[in-house]
Amino acid sequence: MMRALITGATSGIGRAIAMEFSRRGWALVLTGRNQKALEELQQMLPVPTEIIALDLAEDQAPFALYEFCRGKRIDVLVNNAGFGVFGEFTETDLQQELELLQVNIRALHILTKLFLRDFQKRGSGRILNVASSAGFLTGPLLSSYYASKNYVVRLSLAIAEELRHQHSRVTISLLCPGPVDTKFNDRAGVRFRVKAMSAEDVAKEAVFGVLTGKLIIIPGMLNQLGIFASHFVPQQLMSRITYYIQAAKRN
């Protein structure tokens, strides 16, 4: 039985991806901060599911997760855990931002490297790094979040090119959704002014994309058009537009 490891699995996109892999008959290893939510999800899923409660903002958590998976054949790694902090850069809480960087960048980087090395040795395996349409933009009022997702985008694209040159059978995919109806909005302290996609619809495209080796997965036609159009707008103007879009999200 194939097995997927999913971080940030207790809600939103992560939970929906777990459900989608379960529907396809995959075994799962799930992690998140909420032990109770993990246990409830484990009991609900009809496939073999192991859980480990971890806060990936803690220094040793990514390594503890990797050690937990030793001896388990992980076929797909889904780096989904992440969150945002909303507000003017001079006013947002520094500790929250440092935790954001730990989860969105450091933990993803560590897990990608450790599992990619194993996949390369084995000659098989797939990685899905969950970024965002924000990964292609500058994001005033969500500056740390946008910057972290830019890191995920550039890191993943660089690794993909290295794998291509190596003629590797291992693949890396990049999920870049637009607005999604998840608890992310509550934690970031924002609300969307446009209709958000469901996490379930995003998960279906994400799982299909990673299993077929697609590099960039952009769910939703409007999101695809938005990302494409942003490449033709000067950076300074795009930043101004993004500022007003973000300002409209204030709760």
Backbone as a ProteinNet text record, in pm:
[ID]
protein_1_A
[PRIMARY]
MMRALITGATSGIGRAIAMEFSRRGWALVLTGRNQKALEELQQMLPVPTEIIALDLAEDQAPFALYEFCRGKRIDVLVNNAGFGVFGEFTETDLQQELELLQVNIRALHILTKLFLRDFQKRGSGRILNVASSAGFLTGPLLSSYYASKNYVVRLSLAIAEELRHQHSRVTISLLCPGPVDTKFNDRAGVRFRVKAMSAEDVAKEAVFGVLTGKLIIIPGMLNQLGIFASHFVPQQLMSRITYYIQAAKRN
[TERTIARY]
84.3	0	87.9	55	129.3	95.9	194.6	176.7	217.7	134.6	163.4	181	277.3	299.6	249.7	160.8	100.5	117.9	178.6	189.5	71.3	38.4	-76.7	-204.4	-223.6	-329	-462.7	-472.3	-593.9	-705.5	-676.7	-781.6	-744.7	-840.4	-815.6	-765.6	-669.1	-616.4	-551.4	-477.2	-410.1	-508.4	-615.2	-718.1	-784.6	-813.5	-877.5	-785.2	-655.5	-559.9	-553.9	-557.7	-560.8	-683.8	-797.7	-921.5	-912.3	-849.5	-837.9	-745.2	-633.4	-545.4	-615.7	-691.2	-766.3	-866.4	-933.7	-1030.2	-964	-837.2	-762.7	-699	-720.6	-672.6	-531	-477.6	-341.8	-338.8	-234.8	-207.2	-151.6	-164.9	-129.2	-47.1	40.7	104.4	67.5	2	-49.6	11.3	41.5	92	26	18.1	-37.7	-17.2	-61.5	-40.6	-146.7	-264.3	-379.8	-395.5	-355.5	-362.7	-506.2	-601.1	-740.2	-792.8	-763.7	-809.8	-746	-619.8	-552.9	-619.3	-650.8	-713.6	-851.9	-927.6	-1060.3	-1050.5	-954.1	-935.4	-889.8	-800	-750.5	-865.8	-956.9	-1068.8	-1167.3	-1175.3	-1271.6	-1223.2	-1091.6	-1037.7	-1041.9	-1076.3	-1089.9	-960.8	-847.9	-719.4	-623.9	-517.2	-418.4	-361	-373.4	-333	-256.4	-135.2	-55.3	-50	-46.3	-47	66	112.6	210.3	185.1	156.3	129.6	261.6	284.4	407	376	450.7	446.5	573.3	558.8	675.1	746.7	693.6	766.7	880	877.1	982.5	1102.7	1221.7	1345	1359.8	1331.8	1357.4	1240.6	1126.5	1006.8	1022.8	1081.8	1097.4	1183.5	1286.8	1373.5	1301.1	1218.1	1139.1	1040.5	981.9	889.5	961.4	1078.6	1157.2	1193.3	1234.4	1269.3	1147.5	1031.6	906.7	876.6	917.4	886.8	994	1101.3	1204.6	1144.3	1175.4	1120.8	984.6	923.4	796.4	826.2	777.4	801	706.2	761.3	683.9	698.3	586.3	588.3	564.1	486.4	460.7	472.4	552.8	561.7	481.1	386.9	308.4	344.2	419.2	454.2	343.1	244.8	128.3	123.9	185.6	174.6	220.8	144.6	181.9	72.6	108.8	10.1	59.2	-28.9	5	-15.3	48.5	33.1	0.1	-114.2	-164.2	-132.8	-95	-76.6	45.5	58.1	176.1	301	410.3	531.1	582.7	570.1	619.6	529.6	409.7	313.2	288.8	322.7	296.8	391.5	346.3	420	542.4	659.4	783.6	787.3	743.8	747.8	659.6	542.2	455.1	523.2	591.2	658.5	773.6	846.4	955.5	900.6	786.7	722.6	675.3	623.9	584.5	702.5	817.2	935.7	981.9	968.7	1005.3	919.1	788.8	696	697.6	676.8	658.6	786	902.1	1028.3	1117.8	1156	1257.3	1211.9	1092	1044.5	1027.5	970.8	954.4	1089.1	1185.5	1319.3	1382.5	1376.7	1438.5	1373.2	1239.8	1170.1	1191.7	1190.9	1216.8	1354.5	1455.4	1591.7	1606.4	1557.7	1576.1	1503.4	1379.2	1303.6	1349.2	1390.7	1438.7	1564.1	1652.4	1772	1733.7	1636.7	1591.6	1526.1	1443.6	1377.1	1478.7	1580.9	1684.7	1758.9	1791.8	1860.8	1773.8	1645.4	1551.1	1512.5	1519.8	1482.4	1335.4	1262.3	1120	1073.1	964.5	906.9	863	766.3	713.8	697.7	721.4	705	605.5	510.7	417.7	440.3	493.1	511	395.4	323.1	207.2	253.9	245.6	280.3	149.4	137	19	39	-70.2	-53.7	29.5	30.9	113.9	261.3	300.8	440.3	495.9	407.4	451.1	441.1	407.5	376.8	448.6	445.8	485.5	358.5	361.8	238.1	236.8	226.8	212.6	92	108	10.8	7	67.9	93.5	236.4	326.3	460.4	537.7	536	613	556.7	424.2	360.9	395.5	377.4	407.9	555.6	642.3	785.4	816.6	751.8	776.8	730.9	619.8	570.1	653.1	711.7	808.7	927.1	970.3	1080.6	1042.8	922.7	877	872.8	822.6	815.2	954.3	1045	1177.9	1258.7	1249.1	1319.6	1269.9	1139.7	1082.3	1115.6	1109.7	1142.5	1289.9	1376.1	1518.6	1545.3	1482.5	1499.9	1448.6	1335.1	1278.6	1375.9	1442.9	1539.1	1659.3	1704.2	1814	1773.6	1652.7	1603.2	1593.7	1552.5	1543.2	1680.3	1780.2	1915.7	1971.8	1927	1973.9	1896.3	1795.7	1706.7	1647.5	1612.4	1561.1	1416.7	1382	1243.1	1164.9	1233.6	1168.7	1113.8	995.4	935.8	901.6	899.4	854.2	746.7	639	527.5	501.7	441.3	419.2	271.7	201.9	59.8	45.6	-21.9	-34	-179.6	-257.3	-397.8	-412.8	-527	-566.2	-643.5	-744.1	-823.4	-891.9	-876.4	-937.4	-1011.1	-1127	-1210.1	-1155.6	-1063.9	-1000.5	-987.2	-934.4	-910.2	-789.6	-715.3	-602.5	-646.7	-764.4	-812.7	-830.8	-884	-904.3	-770.9	-673.3	-544	-470.2	-482.1	-414.5	-488	-617	-694.9	-745.7	-786.9	-836.8	-966.6	-1034.5	-1149.3	-1142.5	-1177.4	-1169.2	-1290.7	-1268.3	-1375.5	-1421.3	-1352.7	-1390.2	-1425	-1497.3	-1538.5	-1415.9	-1403.2	-1289.6	-1324.4	-1223.4	-1242	-1257.2	-1320.8	-1328.5	-1197	-1162.4	-1040.2	-1047.4	-1167.6	-1184.9	-1151.4	-1195.1	-1165	-1015.2	-953.5	-809	-735.1	-779.1	-712.3	-718.9	-830.7	-843	-741.5	-728.9	-631	-488.6	-466.8	-332.4	-287	-371.7	-333.4	-316.7	-407.8	-393	-263.4	-234.1	-114.5	13.7	24.5	148.5	166.5	59	71.3	103.3	76.3	111	239.5	305.8	433.4	425.2	310.5	295.7	376.1	448.4	536.8	459.6	382.3	308.3	159.6	94.2	-48.5	-120.3	-198.8	-270.3	-419.9	-488.1	-630.9	-714	-812.3	-905.8	-861.3	-951.1	-918.5	-887.7	-965.2	-940.7	-804.3	-767.1	-636.1	-524.8	-543	-444.8	-429.1	-542.1	-537.9	-472.5	-502	-444.1	-293.4	-242.9	-98.3	-32.6	-95.2	-40.2	-35	-144.8	-151	-51.1	-21.4	69.4	209.6	246.4	380.1	396.6	285	290.7	268.1	257.2	235.1	363.9	410.5	532.2	522.1	634.2	634.7	577	615.9	569.5	418.2	364.7	220.2	149.7	207.5	146.9	142.8	247.3	250.1	141.1	118.7	13.6	-123.9	-144.5	-272.7	-293.5	-187.9	-197.5	-226.6	-167.8	-193.4	-342.3	-406.6	-548.5	-634.7	-594.2	-666.3	-656.5	-535.6	-515.6	-587.4	-582.9	-647	-797.5	-855.9	-999.6	-1035.2	-932.4	-956.3	-963	-937.4	-932.1	-1064.4	-1052.8	-1173.8	-1235.5
-119.5	0	124.6	219.7	345.1	430.9	516.8	595.4	739.8	833.6	976.8	1034.5	1123.4	1200.5	1341.9	1390.2	1521.6	1605.2	1722.6	1815.4	1911.1	1965.9	2056.2	1987.3	1864.6	1777.5	1789.9	1870.9	1868.3	1957.2	2044.6	2133.1	2180.4	2245.3	2311	2221.6	2270.9	2198.7	2067.6	2069.6	1948	1836.7	1868.6	1768.9	1717.5	1808.5	1769.1	1679.4	1708.8	1623.6	1485.8	1480.5	1351.1	1271.8	1337.5	1270.9	1220.3	1298.9	1260.1	1140.5	1139.8	1023	900.3	921.2	811.3	753.4	840.2	795.6	708.6	733.6	655.8	529.8	508.4	387	393.9	514	530.4	524.1	464.5	475.8	615.2	660.9	798.6	810.6	908.3	957.9	1105.4	1144.7	1280.5	1350.5	1478.2	1556.7	1693.8	1749.2	1880.7	1912.5	2028.7	2067.7	2011.1	1980.6	1945.5	1793.7	1737.8	1593.2	1541.8	1610.1	1564.7	1563	1667	1672.1	1561.2	1531.6	1422	1288.2	1267.6	1142.4	1126.9	1235.4	1230.2	1198.2	1257.6	1230.7	1087.1	1040	902	802.1	824.8	734.7	737.4	850	865.4	803.1	803	757.7	605.2	552.6	407.6	337.2	407.5	350.1	351.8	269.2	273.1	414.1	469.8	608.8	618.7	672.9	700	850.2	891.5	1034.3	1067.8	1191.3	1243.5	1393.3	1435.8	1576.9	1651.4	1750.7	1829.9	1974.1	2065.3	2205.5	2232.1	2246.1	2260.6	2393.9	2481	2603.3	2574	2458.3	2420.5	2364.6	2396.8	2366.7	2219.8	2129.5	1987.4	1913.7	1980.2	1911.5	1849.3	1919.1	1855	1728.8	1732.1	1615.4	1501.4	1537.2	1435.9	1369.4	1446.5	1390.5	1295.3	1336.4	1250.4	1119	1127.2	1006.2	917	977.7	902.4	819.6	872	804.6	703.7	693.5	594.7	454.1	374.6	240.1	233.5	349.3	355.1	401.9	334	376.7	493.3	611.9	730	748.7	746.4	761.2	905	978.5	1119.7	1199.9	1305.9	1402.6	1525.3	1564.9	1686.3	1787.5	1890	1999.3	2104.1	2088.3	2176.4	2276.6	2246.2	2332.6	2474.7	2571.4	2710.7	2804.1	2930.2	3029.2	3168	3267.6	3405.1	3497.9	3614	3718.8	3847.5	3905.4	4022.6	4151.7	4254.8	4387.6	4458.4	4584.4	4662.1	4597.2	4594.6	4525.4	4580.6	4709.8	4769.2	4737.9	4687.7	4665.2	4517.5	4428.9	4286.8	4231.6	4126.9	4068.1	3990.9	4026.1	3965.5	3816.1	3775.8	3633	3551.4	3602.6	3533.7	3519	3624.6	3620	3520.6	3513.2	3416	3273.5	3250.5	3119.3	3089.8	3191.6	3177.3	3131.2	3195.8	3159.8	3017.6	2978.9	2843.2	2738.8	2765.1	2668.1	2674.9	2795.7	2811.1	2786.3	2816.7	2804.8	2695.6	2710.7	2621.1	2475.4	2450	2311.9	2251.1	2328.2	2278.6	2248.4	2335.1	2315.9	2187	2169.6	2051.6	1923.3	1919.2	1798	1767.4	1870.7	1850.8	1789	1842.6	1792.1	1648.3	1620.7	1487.6	1379.9	1405.6	1304.9	1295.3	1408.3	1404.7	1318.3	1328.5	1244.4	1095.9	1062	922.2	879.3	966.2	933.9	912.9	996.2	984.1	850.9	812.8	684.7	568	579.2	471.8	471.7	589.1	600.7	622.8	662.4	692	779	849.8	936.1	1068.8	1130.7	1258.5	1354.2	1482	1586.3	1689.1	1726.2	1834.7	1945.4	2057.6	2173.9	2270.2	2298.1	2386.2	2530.4	2604.7	2747	2825.9	2913.1	2998.4	3084.2	3140.1	3241.1	3357.1	3374.2	3477.1	3456.7	3333.7	3304.2	3368.7	3427.9	3495.5	3647.3	3695.6	3836.8	3894.6	4029	4100.1	4130.4	4112.4	4120.7	4216.5	4346.9	4439.2	4402.5	4414.5	4380.1	4230.4	4151.5	4009.6	3978.2	4071.6	4069	3941.9	3898.5	3779.9	3654.6	3646	3530	3524.4	3634.4	3637.2	3604.7	3662.5	3636.3	3489.4	3428.1	3286	3198.4	3235	3154.8	3177.6	3297.1	3318.4	3224.3	3205.7	3113	2971.8	2928.7	2793.3	2775.2	2875.8	2868.2	2856	2943.9	2945.6	2822	2778.9	2657.6	2536.8	2521.5	2405.8	2404.6	2520.2	2527.3	2494.9	2540.9	2511.4	2361.9	2300.2	2156.4	2078.9	2121.6	2053.3	2054.1	2165.3	2173.3	2083.3	2077	1985.6	1840.6	1805.3	1668.8	1638.6	1738.4	1719.1	1691.2	1766	1746	1610.2	1560.6	1430.4	1313.9	1347	1244.6	1157.8	1223.8	1153.7	1111.3	1000.4	954.5	1017.8	1090	1161.9	1293.4	1333.1	1458.4	1549.6	1677.2	1776.6	1861.2	1885.8	1965.2	2082.5	2184.5	2309.7	2345.9	2348.5	2384.3	2532.4	2605	2750.3	2793.8	2768.5	2810.5	2958.6	3011.8	3146.9	3138.2	3223.5	3218.1	3082.3	3024.1	2894.7	2910.5	2850.2	2861.2	2768.9	2821.2	2742.3	2827.4	2766.7	2838.7	2931.5	2924.1	3015	3159.6	3192.8	3330.4	3378.2	3290.7	3327.5	3351.6	3263.1	3277.9	3401.6	3431.2	3549.1	3677.7	3665.9	3783.6	3859.6	3785.3	3849	3781.5	3844.6	3782.1	3813.2	3716.7	3734.4	3811.5	3897.3	3973.9	3907.9	3801.4	3728.6	3585.5	3517.2	3380.3	3289.1	3216.6	3126.9	2986.7	2914.8	2775.7	2690.3	2576.2	2483.8	2408.3	2370.9	2293.6	2159.9	2103.6	1974.2	1982.9	2089	2105.3	2125.7	2204.3	2226.2	2094.4	2015.2	1888.4	1790.8	1785.7	1695.2	1729.4	1858.6	1899.9	1876.5	1899.1	1883	1738	1646	1504.6	1450.9	1485.9	1442.9	1498	1624.3	1687.5	1623.6	1600.3	1542.8	1399.5	1322.1	1183	1169.5	1274.3	1272.2	1349.6	1399.3	1466.5	1607	1671.3	1808.4	1902.4	1994.7	2082.4	2191.7	2271.4	2383	2354	2346.9	2317.2	2443.6	2504	2627.6	2600.2	2571.9	2541	2664.1	2644.7	2752.4	2838.5	2856.7	2934.9	3081	3141.1	3280.9	3299.1	3203.2	3209	3196.2	3106.8	3090.2	3219.4	3281.4	3406.4	3518.7	3522.4	3626.3	3616.4	3495.2	3474.5	3507.8	3465.4	3493.6	3644.7	3714.5	3858.5	3936	3886.7	3959.2	3972.2	3881.3	3887.1	4005.1	4065.8	4174.5	4311.4	4312.9	4438.8	4476.3	4601.1	4643.5	4612.8	4573.3	4530	4635.9	4761.8	4865.8	4882.4	4878.5	4890.3	4769.1	4649.6	4527.5	4532.2	4587.1	4599.5	4693.9	4801.9	4896.5	4830.8	4756.6	4687.2	4586.3	4511.1	4409.6	4473.4	4589.1	4657.8	4684.3	4737.8	4771.1	4645.5	4540.3	4412.4	4360.1	4364.7	4315.2	4404.3	4534.3	4627.6	4602.7	4554.8	4527.4	4403.6	4324.8	4200.2	4221.8	4345	4366.3	4325.4	4252.3	4211.5	4331.7
0	0	0	-86	-92.9	29.5	67.7	189.8	166	215.3	205.7	345.4	360.5	482.3	457.8	545.5	526.1	652.4	639.3	751.7	749.4	866.3	874	831.2	881.3	828	899.7	1004.2	1084.8	1032.7	936	884.8	744.6	681	553.7	443	367.5	252.7	295.2	406.9	453.2	482.6	552.4	584.3	457.3	365.1	239.7	156.3	157.7	85.4	149.7	283.1	351.9	310.4	303.8	263	118.5	32.3	-108.6	-125.3	-54.9	-60.4	-2.2	105.2	165.1	65.7	-6.5	-107.3	-213.6	-237.8	-336.8	-275.9	-146	-81.6	-28.8	-10.1	40.4	193.2	249.5	392.2	419.6	545.1	576.5	703.5	704.3	826.4	834.2	941.9	953.5	1074.2	1057.6	1169.1	1171.7	1290.7	1314.1	1461.2	1504.4	1643.7	1737.5	1683.3	1765.5	1776.5	1890.4	1910.9	1896.1	1956.9	1952.3	1809.8	1733.4	1594.8	1511.4	1537.8	1468.6	1501.4	1627.9	1668.4	1605.6	1600.1	1538.4	1390.1	1323	1180.7	1159.5	1243.6	1234.2	1247	1340.3	1361.2	1245.2	1176.8	1068.8	937.8	916.3	788.5	777.7	660.6	643.3	602.1	608	567.2	685.7	684.2	792.5	807.1	926.5	950.2	1080.9	1072.7	1191.5	1212.6	1339	1369.9	1466.3	1457.1	1552.2	1566.7	1688.7	1714.8	1733.1	1648.4	1653.4	1616.5	1674.2	1632.9	1552.8	1422.4	1335.6	1353.7	1440.2	1475.2	1572.6	1637.4	1730.6	1654.8	1701.1	1628.1	1590.9	1683.3	1660.7	1597.5	1581.6	1532.8	1393.3	1296.5	1164.8	1170.8	1254.2	1267.6	1340.1	1439.7	1509.7	1414.7	1325.2	1226.9	1132.6	1088.4	999.4	1068.8	1194.3	1269.3	1289.2	1312.8	1329.2	1203.9	1088.9	961.8	920.1	995.8	963	968.3	866.4	860.5	795.2	771.3	699.4	557.1	460	321.8	289.7	281	243	92.8	22.1	-123.7	-167.8	-88.2	-117.9	11.2	7.2	115.8	76.6	161.5	138.5	245.5	208.2	299.2	291.8	377.8	374.2	488.5	602.1	719.6	689	736.6	715.4	764.8	789	831.2	795.4	811.8	778.9	897.3	891.6	993	919.2	951.7	878.3	952.4	876.8	934.5	878.3	915.7	876.7	936.8	860.9	905.7	1038.5	1059.7	1184.8	1304	1279.2	1386.7	1417.1	1325.1	1348.3	1454.7	1522.2	1633.2	1582.8	1632.3	1585.2	1615.2	1733.5	1768.8	1675.8	1642.2	1547.1	1411.7	1370	1240.1	1241	1350.8	1359.7	1355.1	1419.9	1412.5	1270.3	1202.6	1062.6	977.6	996.5	919	952.3	1077.5	1119	1047.1	1041.7	982.3	829.7	776.6	631.7	552.5	612.2	539.3	598.4	725	781.3	783.1	836	844.5	706.1	614.7	477.5	414.4	434.4	378.1	431.8	563.2	625.8	575.8	577.4	537.1	389.5	306.8	164.2	143.1	209	191.1	240.7	361.3	419.3	340	304.6	230.4	85.7	27	-111.4	-122.2	-25.7	-26	-24.4	61.3	67.3	-63.8	-119.6	-245.9	-357.8	-359	-461.5	-449.6	-328.2	-307.5	-352	-325.5	-358.5	-505.4	-567.8	-708.4	-731.7	-627.2	-643.9	-528	-551.8	-448.5	-509.2	-444.1	-492.7	-375.3	-402.1	-300.8	-351.8	-266.5	-296.4	-194.5	-240	-153.8	-176.6	-69.1	-80.6	-65.6	-173.7	-172.4	-179.2	-275.9	-288.7	-413.1	-463.8	-568.9	-514.8	-381.7	-317.9	-346	-380	-406.1	-531	-611.1	-733.5	-720.6	-599.1	-581.3	-459.7	-450.7	-330.2	-251.9	-119.6	-43.5	71.7	47.9	160.3	245.6	376.7	481.2	512.1	427.7	457.9	413.6	444.9	386.4	418.1	543.2	580.6	514.1	508.8	445.6	297	225.7	82.2	58.3	139.7	123.5	146.2	244.9	272.3	157.1	94.9	-16.4	-143.3	-157.9	-265.8	-249.3	-125.1	-98.3	-140.8	-104.3	-139.7	-290.3	-361	-507.1	-567.2	-529.7	-592.4	-555	-430.3	-389.5	-469.1	-479.6	-546.9	-695.7	-759.2	-902.3	-925.6	-835.7	-849.3	-833.5	-733.6	-713	-833.3	-887	-1003.4	-1121	-1140.6	-1251.3	-1225.2	-1100.5	-1067	-1092.8	-1055	-1078.2	-1227.4	-1305.1	-1450.6	-1510.5	-1466.4	-1518.6	-1478.2	-1364.6	-1317.3	-1379.1	-1460.3	-1518	-1406.4	-1295.6	-1178.8	-1199.6	-1137.1	-1137.7	-1023	-936.3	-827.2	-881.9	-834	-881.3	-764.6	-792.9	-695.4	-761.9	-690.4	-741.3	-647.4	-703.1	-632.9	-644	-531.2	-530.3	-500.3	-588.7	-576.2	-585.3	-481	-484.1	-458.7	-499.7	-460.8	-330.7	-311.3	-187.8	-171.2	-52.5	-20.2	112.1	121.4	241.7	350.4	434.2	539.9	665.6	773.7	898.9	889.2	775.9	756.1	775.9	724.5	729	872.5	959.5	1099	1169.1	1146	1212.9	1164	1033.7	979	1014.8	1050.9	1085.7	965.8	861.1	739.3	695.9	601.3	536.8	388.3	305.8	161.6	110.7	11.9	-50.8	-181.9	-221.9	-342.2	-303	-390.2	-361.3	-356	-247.2	-228.7	-278.7	-327.2	-366.1	-240.6	-254.7	-142.4	-131	-7.6	14.5	-57.6	-68.6	-135	-284.2	-349.4	-492.4	-514.6	-426.1	-435.9	-414.8	-318.4	-287.1	-404.1	-471.6	-586.3	-694.2	-724.2	-825.2	-775.8	-647.7	-590.8	-597.6	-554.3	-551.9	-693.4	-781.4	-920.1	-979	-950	-1005.2	-956	-824.5	-772.6	-821	-832	-874	-1022.2	-1099.2	-1241.4	-1269	-1162.7	-1179.4	-1233	-1218.2	-1267.2	-1179.9	-1239.8	-1163.9	-1090.5	-1161.3	-1101.4	-1111.6	-997	-990	-943.9	-1030.8	-999.9	-1013.5	-903.5	-910.7	-946.1	-1033.6	-1065.4	-1181.6	-1278.6	-1397.8	-1364.1	-1273.5	-1238.5	-1173.8	-1089.9	-1025.9	-1129.4	-1225.4	-1332.8	-1412.9	-1445.8	-1523.5	-1442.7	-1312.2	-1227.5	-1218.8	-1199.3	-1190.8	-1324.3	-1433.5	-1566.1	-1591	-1559.2	-1585.2	-1500.3	-1380.5	-1290.1	-1347.3	-1437.5	-1496.7	-1592.6	-1633.1	-1731	-1667.3	-1533.9	-1461.4	-1389.3	-1399.8	-1327.9	-1179.2	-1118.3	-979	-884.2	-902.3	-811.8	-819.6	-941.3	-959.4	-900.9	-920.9	-868.4	-715.8	-654.6	-508.8	-459.5	-533.1	-494.3	-503.8	-611.7	-629.6	-516.4	-485.7	-380.8	-246.2	-220.3	-93.2	-75.5	-179	-167.2	-157.2	-223.9	-211.7	-69.6	-11.3	124.6	225.7	206	300.2	309.8	200.2	199.3	278.2	317.7	392	543	589.2	734	797.4	909.6	983.8	1056.2
[MASK]
+++++++++++++++++++++++++++++++++++++++++++++++++++++++++++++++++++++++++++++++++++++++++++++++++++++++++++++++++++++++++++++++++++++++++++++++++++++++++++++++++++++++++++++++++++++++++++++++++++++++++++++++++++++++++++++++++++++++++++++++++++++++++++

